[in-house]
mmCIF file of C-alpha atoms in Angstrom:
data_model
loop_
_atom_site.group_PDB
_atom_site.id
_atom_site.type_symbol
_atom_site.label_atom_id
_atom_site.label_comp_id
_atom_site.label_asym_id
_atom_site.label_seq_id
_atom_site.Cartn_x
_atom_site.Cartn_y
_atom_site.Cartn_z
ATOM 1 C CA MET A 1 200.337 45.358 37.780
ATOM 2 C CA GLY A 2 196.654 45.788 38.332
ATOM 3 C CA VAL A 3 194.725 48.923 39.308
ATOM 4 C CA PRO A 4 194.326 47.899 43.015
ATOM 5 C CA ALA A 5 198.092 47.280 43.295
ATOM 6 C CA LEU A 6 198.834 50.649 41.768
ATOM 7 C CA ALA A 7 196.397 52.373 44.119
ATOM 8 C CA ALA A 8 198.041 50.537 47.044
ATOM 9 C CA LEU A 9 201.494 51.538 45.830
ATOM 10 C CA GLU A 10 200.363 55.184 45.355
ATOM 11 C CA SER A 11 198.936 55.206 48.864
ATOM 12 C CA MET A 12 202.134 53.801 50.315
ATOM 13 C CA CYS A 13 204.238 56.396 48.425
ATOM 14 C CA LEU A 14 202.027 59.279 49.683
ATOM 15 C CA GLN A 15 202.300 57.989 53.257
ATOM 16 C CA LEU A 16 206.090 57.720 52.889
ATOM 17 C CA MET A 17 206.299 61.264 51.600
ATOM 18 C CA SER A 18 204.211 62.466 54.478
ATOM 19 C CA ASP A 19 206.383 60.571 56.950
ATOM 20 C CA LEU A 20 209.530 62.067 55.378
ATOM 21 C CA ARG A 21 208.102 65.600 55.620
ATOM 22 C CA GLN A 22 207.350 64.940 59.315
ATOM 23 C CA ILE A 23 210.904 63.654 59.927
ATOM 24 C CA ARG A 24 212.297 66.786 58.175
ATOM 25 C CA ARG A 25 210.166 69.028 60.354
ATOM 26 C CA THR A 26 211.235 67.169 63.515
ATOM 27 C CA ILE A 27 214.942 67.334 62.616
ATOM 28 C CA GLY A 28 214.634 71.014 61.746
ATOM 29 C CA PHE A 29 212.842 71.710 64.974
ATOM 30 C CA ALA A 30 215.429 69.849 66.989
ATOM 31 C CA ALA A 31 218.234 71.784 65.235
ATOM 32 C CA GLY A 32 216.690 75.074 66.194
ATOM 33 C CA ILE A 33 215.556 74.295 69.721
ATOM 34 C CA HIS A 34 219.014 74.700 71.282
ATOM 35 C CA ASP A 35 219.346 78.393 70.304
ATOM 36 C CA PHE A 36 215.657 78.944 71.081
ATOM 37 C CA LEU A 37 215.954 77.659 74.647
ATOM 38 C CA ARG A 38 219.197 79.568 75.215
ATOM 39 C CA GLU A 39 217.405 82.911 74.535
ATOM 40 C CA ARG A 40 216.179 84.527 77.741
ATOM 41 C CA VAL A 41 212.956 86.556 77.545
ATOM 42 C CA THR A 42 213.054 89.636 79.714
ATOM 43 C CA LEU A 43 210.478 92.396 79.848
ATOM 44 C CA ALA A 44 212.917 94.912 78.250
ATOM 45 C CA ARG A 45 213.745 92.371 75.485
ATOM 46 C CA ALA A 46 210.056 91.693 74.864
ATOM 47 C CA GLU A 47 209.215 95.388 74.593
ATOM 48 C CA GLU A 48 212.173 95.882 72.173
ATOM 49 C CA GLU A 49 211.233 92.922 70.065
ATOM 50 C CA ILE A 50 207.556 93.813 69.805
ATOM 51 C CA LYS A 51 208.415 97.430 68.839
ATOM 52 C CA ARG A 52 210.800 96.144 66.127
ATOM 53 C CA ARG A 53 208.199 93.769 64.794
ATOM 54 C CA LEU A 54 205.540 96.467 64.653
ATOM 55 C CA HIS A 55 207.950 98.749 62.834
ATOM 56 C CA GLN A 56 208.617 96.040 60.248
ATOM 57 C CA ARG A 57 204.947 94.867 60.036
ATOM 58 C CA ALA A 58 204.217 95.954 56.446
ATOM 59 C CA GLU A 59 207.396 94.396 55.000
ATOM 60 C CA ARG A 60 206.884 91.206 57.023
ATOM 61 C CA PHE A 61 203.288 91.032 55.747
ATOM 62 C CA LEU A 62 204.481 91.356 52.147
ATOM 63 C CA GLU A 63 207.061 88.616 52.673
ATOM 64 C CA LEU A 64 204.405 86.353 54.133
ATOM 65 C CA ALA A 65 202.121 87.113 51.249
ATOM 66 C CA ARG A 66 204.839 86.274 48.737
ATOM 67 C CA THR A 67 205.965 83.009 50.404
ATOM 68 C CA GLN A 68 202.723 81.633 51.855
ATOM 69 C CA ILE A 69 200.079 82.941 49.441
ATOM 70 C CA TYR A 70 201.462 83.959 46.009
ATOM 71 C CA ASN A 71 203.911 81.029 45.934
ATOM 72 C CA GLN A 72 201.332 78.417 47.082
ATOM 73 C CA LEU A 73 198.832 77.644 44.392
ATOM 74 C CA ALA A 74 196.527 75.848 46.883
ATOM 75 C CA ASN A 75 196.174 78.810 49.243
ATOM 76 C CA PRO A 76 192.580 80.049 49.226
ATOM 77 C CA TYR A 77 193.676 83.628 49.715
ATOM 78 C CA LEU A 78 195.449 83.442 46.328
ATOM 79 C CA ARG A 79 192.105 82.637 44.727
ATOM 80 C CA LEU A 80 190.491 85.544 46.473
ATOM 81 C CA LEU A 81 193.319 87.913 45.543
ATOM 82 C CA LYS A 82 193.184 86.814 41.868
ATOM 83 C CA PHE A 83 189.459 87.271 41.909
ATOM 84 C CA ALA A 84 189.920 90.825 43.196
ATOM 85 C CA GLY A 85 192.575 91.352 40.419
ATOM 86 C CA CYS A 86 195.406 91.843 42.914
ATOM 87 C CA GLU A 87 198.804 90.545 41.740
ATOM 88 C CA TYR A 88 201.742 90.545 44.118
ATOM 89 C CA ALA A 89 203.203 93.739 42.579
ATOM 90 C CA ASP A 90 199.830 95.468 43.029
ATOM 91 C CA LEU A 91 199.786 94.431 46.688
ATOM 92 C CA CYS A 92 203.352 95.690 47.287
ATOM 93 C CA ASN A 93 202.624 99.046 45.498
ATOM 94 C CA HIS A 94 199.353 99.581 47.489
ATOM 95 C CA VAL A 95 200.976 98.748 50.861
ATOM 96 C CA ARG A 96 203.927 101.028 50.222
ATOM 97 C CA GLN A 97 201.824 103.935 48.944
ATOM 98 C CA HIS A 98 198.869 103.728 51.319
ATOM 99 C CA GLY A 99 199.982 101.623 54.295
ATOM 100 C CA LEU A 100 199.055 98.157 55.509
ATOM 101 C CA GLU A 101 195.701 98.916 57.223
ATOM 102 C CA PRO A 102 194.228 100.800 54.272
ATOM 103 C CA THR A 103 195.317 98.015 51.981
ATOM 104 C CA LEU A 104 193.778 95.352 54.143
ATOM 105 C CA GLU A 105 190.569 97.414 54.395
ATOM 106 C CA ARG A 106 190.382 97.754 50.564
ATOM 107 C CA LEU A 107 191.030 94.052 50.058
ATOM 108 C CA ALA A 108 188.248 93.135 52.530
ATOM 109 C CA ARG A 109 185.810 95.405 50.631
ATOM 110 C CA GLU A 110 186.878 93.569 47.465
ATOM 111 C CA GLY A 111 186.093 90.215 48.962
ATOM 112 C CA VAL A 112 189.536 89.112 50.114
ATOM 113 C CA TYR A 113 188.600 87.635 53.527
ATOM 114 C CA LEU A 114 187.366 84.461 55.015
ATOM 115 C CA THR A 115 184.592 84.063 57.572
ATOM 116 C CA ALA A 116 185.182 81.589 60.416
ATOM 117 C CA ASP A 117 182.800 79.055 58.765
ATOM 118 C CA GLU A 118 184.569 79.456 55.399
ATOM 119 C CA TYR A 119 188.002 78.991 56.969
ATOM 120 C CA LYS A 120 186.849 75.876 58.747
ATOM 121 C CA GLY A 121 185.398 74.420 55.594
ATOM 122 C CA LYS A 122 181.859 74.455 56.969
ATOM 123 C CA ARG A 123 180.516 76.768 54.287
ATOM 124 C CA ASP A 124 181.567 77.415 50.659
ATOM 125 C CA VAL A 125 183.511 80.606 49.890
ATOM 126 C CA VAL A 126 181.350 82.523 47.510
ATOM 127 C CA ARG A 127 182.649 85.789 45.986
ATOM 128 C CA GLY A 128 180.803 86.987 42.843
ATOM 129 C CA GLY A 129 180.794 84.043 40.425
ATOM 130 C CA GLU A 130 183.529 82.249 42.255
ATOM 131 C CA SER A 131 182.745 79.406 44.707
ATOM 132 C CA PHE A 132 185.005 76.926 46.406
ATOM 133 C CA ARG A 133 185.359 75.079 49.692
ATOM 134 C CA ILE A 134 188.403 75.064 51.864
ATOM 135 C CA VAL A 135 190.092 71.973 53.105
ATOM 136 C CA SER A 136 192.621 71.986 55.898
ATOM 137 C CA ARG A 137 195.545 71.134 53.636
ATOM 138 C CA ASN A 138 195.015 74.465 51.852
ATOM 139 C CA PHE A 139 196.706 76.210 54.723
ATOM 140 C CA ALA A 140 199.536 73.699 55.358
ATOM 141 C CA GLU A 141 202.706 75.450 56.131
ATOM 142 C CA LYS A 142 205.229 74.815 53.406
ATOM 143 C CA ASP A 143 208.398 75.787 55.218
ATOM 144 C CA GLY A 144 207.752 73.894 58.404
ATOM 145 C CA ALA A 145 211.349 72.780 58.865
ATOM 146 C CA ARG A 146 211.494 74.409 62.323
ATOM 147 C CA ALA A 147 207.944 73.727 63.440
ATOM 148 C CA VAL A 148 206.120 71.447 65.783
ATOM 149 C CA PRO A 149 202.670 70.034 65.129
ATOM 150 C CA MET A 150 199.980 71.626 67.364
ATOM 151 C CA GLN A 151 196.301 70.838 67.782
ATOM 152 C CA SER A 152 193.517 73.309 68.717
ATOM 153 C CA SER A 153 191.823 72.928 71.986
ATOM 154 C CA VAL A 154 188.531 71.078 72.244
ATOM 155 C CA THR A 155 185.567 73.090 71.047
ATOM 156 C CA SER A 156 182.308 72.188 69.410
ATOM 157 C CA ASN A 157 184.373 71.615 66.260
ATOM 158 C CA ALA A 158 186.742 68.836 65.462
ATOM 159 C CA PRO A 159 190.296 69.762 66.607
ATOM 160 C CA ALA A 160 192.384 71.536 63.952
ATOM 161 C CA ARG A 161 195.969 70.529 63.421
ATOM 162 C CA ASN A 162 198.591 73.060 62.352
ATOM 163 C CA MET A 163 202.285 73.732 62.632
ATOM 164 C CA MET A 164 203.785 76.199 65.143
ATOM 165 C CA THR A 165 207.174 77.539 64.159
ATOM 166 C CA LEU A 166 209.889 78.390 66.668
ATOM 167 C CA ASP A 167 209.571 81.975 65.541
ATOM 168 C CA ARG A 168 205.851 82.020 66.449
ATOM 169 C CA ILE A 169 206.580 80.388 69.812
ATOM 170 C CA ARG A 170 209.176 83.052 70.439
ATOM 171 C CA VAL A 171 206.758 85.877 69.532
ATOM 172 C CA LYS A 172 204.164 84.335 71.849
ATOM 173 C CA ALA A 173 206.784 84.339 74.640
ATOM 174 C CA PHE A 174 207.368 88.073 74.089
ATOM 175 C CA GLU A 175 203.633 88.791 73.972
ATOM 176 C CA GLU A 176 203.033 86.838 77.205
ATOM 177 C CA ALA A 177 205.957 88.561 78.972
ATOM 178 C CA ILE A 178 204.332 91.932 78.241
ATOM 179 C CA PHE A 179 200.878 90.611 79.216
ATOM 180 C CA LEU A 180 202.056 89.125 82.515
#
């Protein structure tokens, strides 16, 4: 088999894997939509849920950091955290000793942040001697089994695609119930 044939086969394999991931997400989303649509959002329920989520904010942040940053080698925040010398145990200890906001402020002072242009891949991320550029797949959600593809609204930039989980849609419903 020649090099062009191998390249074509590899391309077909990558497309198939992408299609299978999309099918998995769609099936997962469909499986969760029944319970999601059955849940009624009332003002009292929205207030209760937002209070509960605020109370659990630090622990939810640590879980998000563990699953979506420290367990994802391509995540740019992992590079920034490593550059700042912050391992997951360090992050947990600092959050539990000092609180979430002081931890985030310290991380930002140590260079663990992204500007809008860095996040969009328009400008290199430069921290000390480290330099890299972000591509959209760096932030691809890895557990999108109950997610639906979304696209940003039209701006001066190209639309950005991302995945919106049922949990995030549920939280948005609570937020909008309070707002309205």
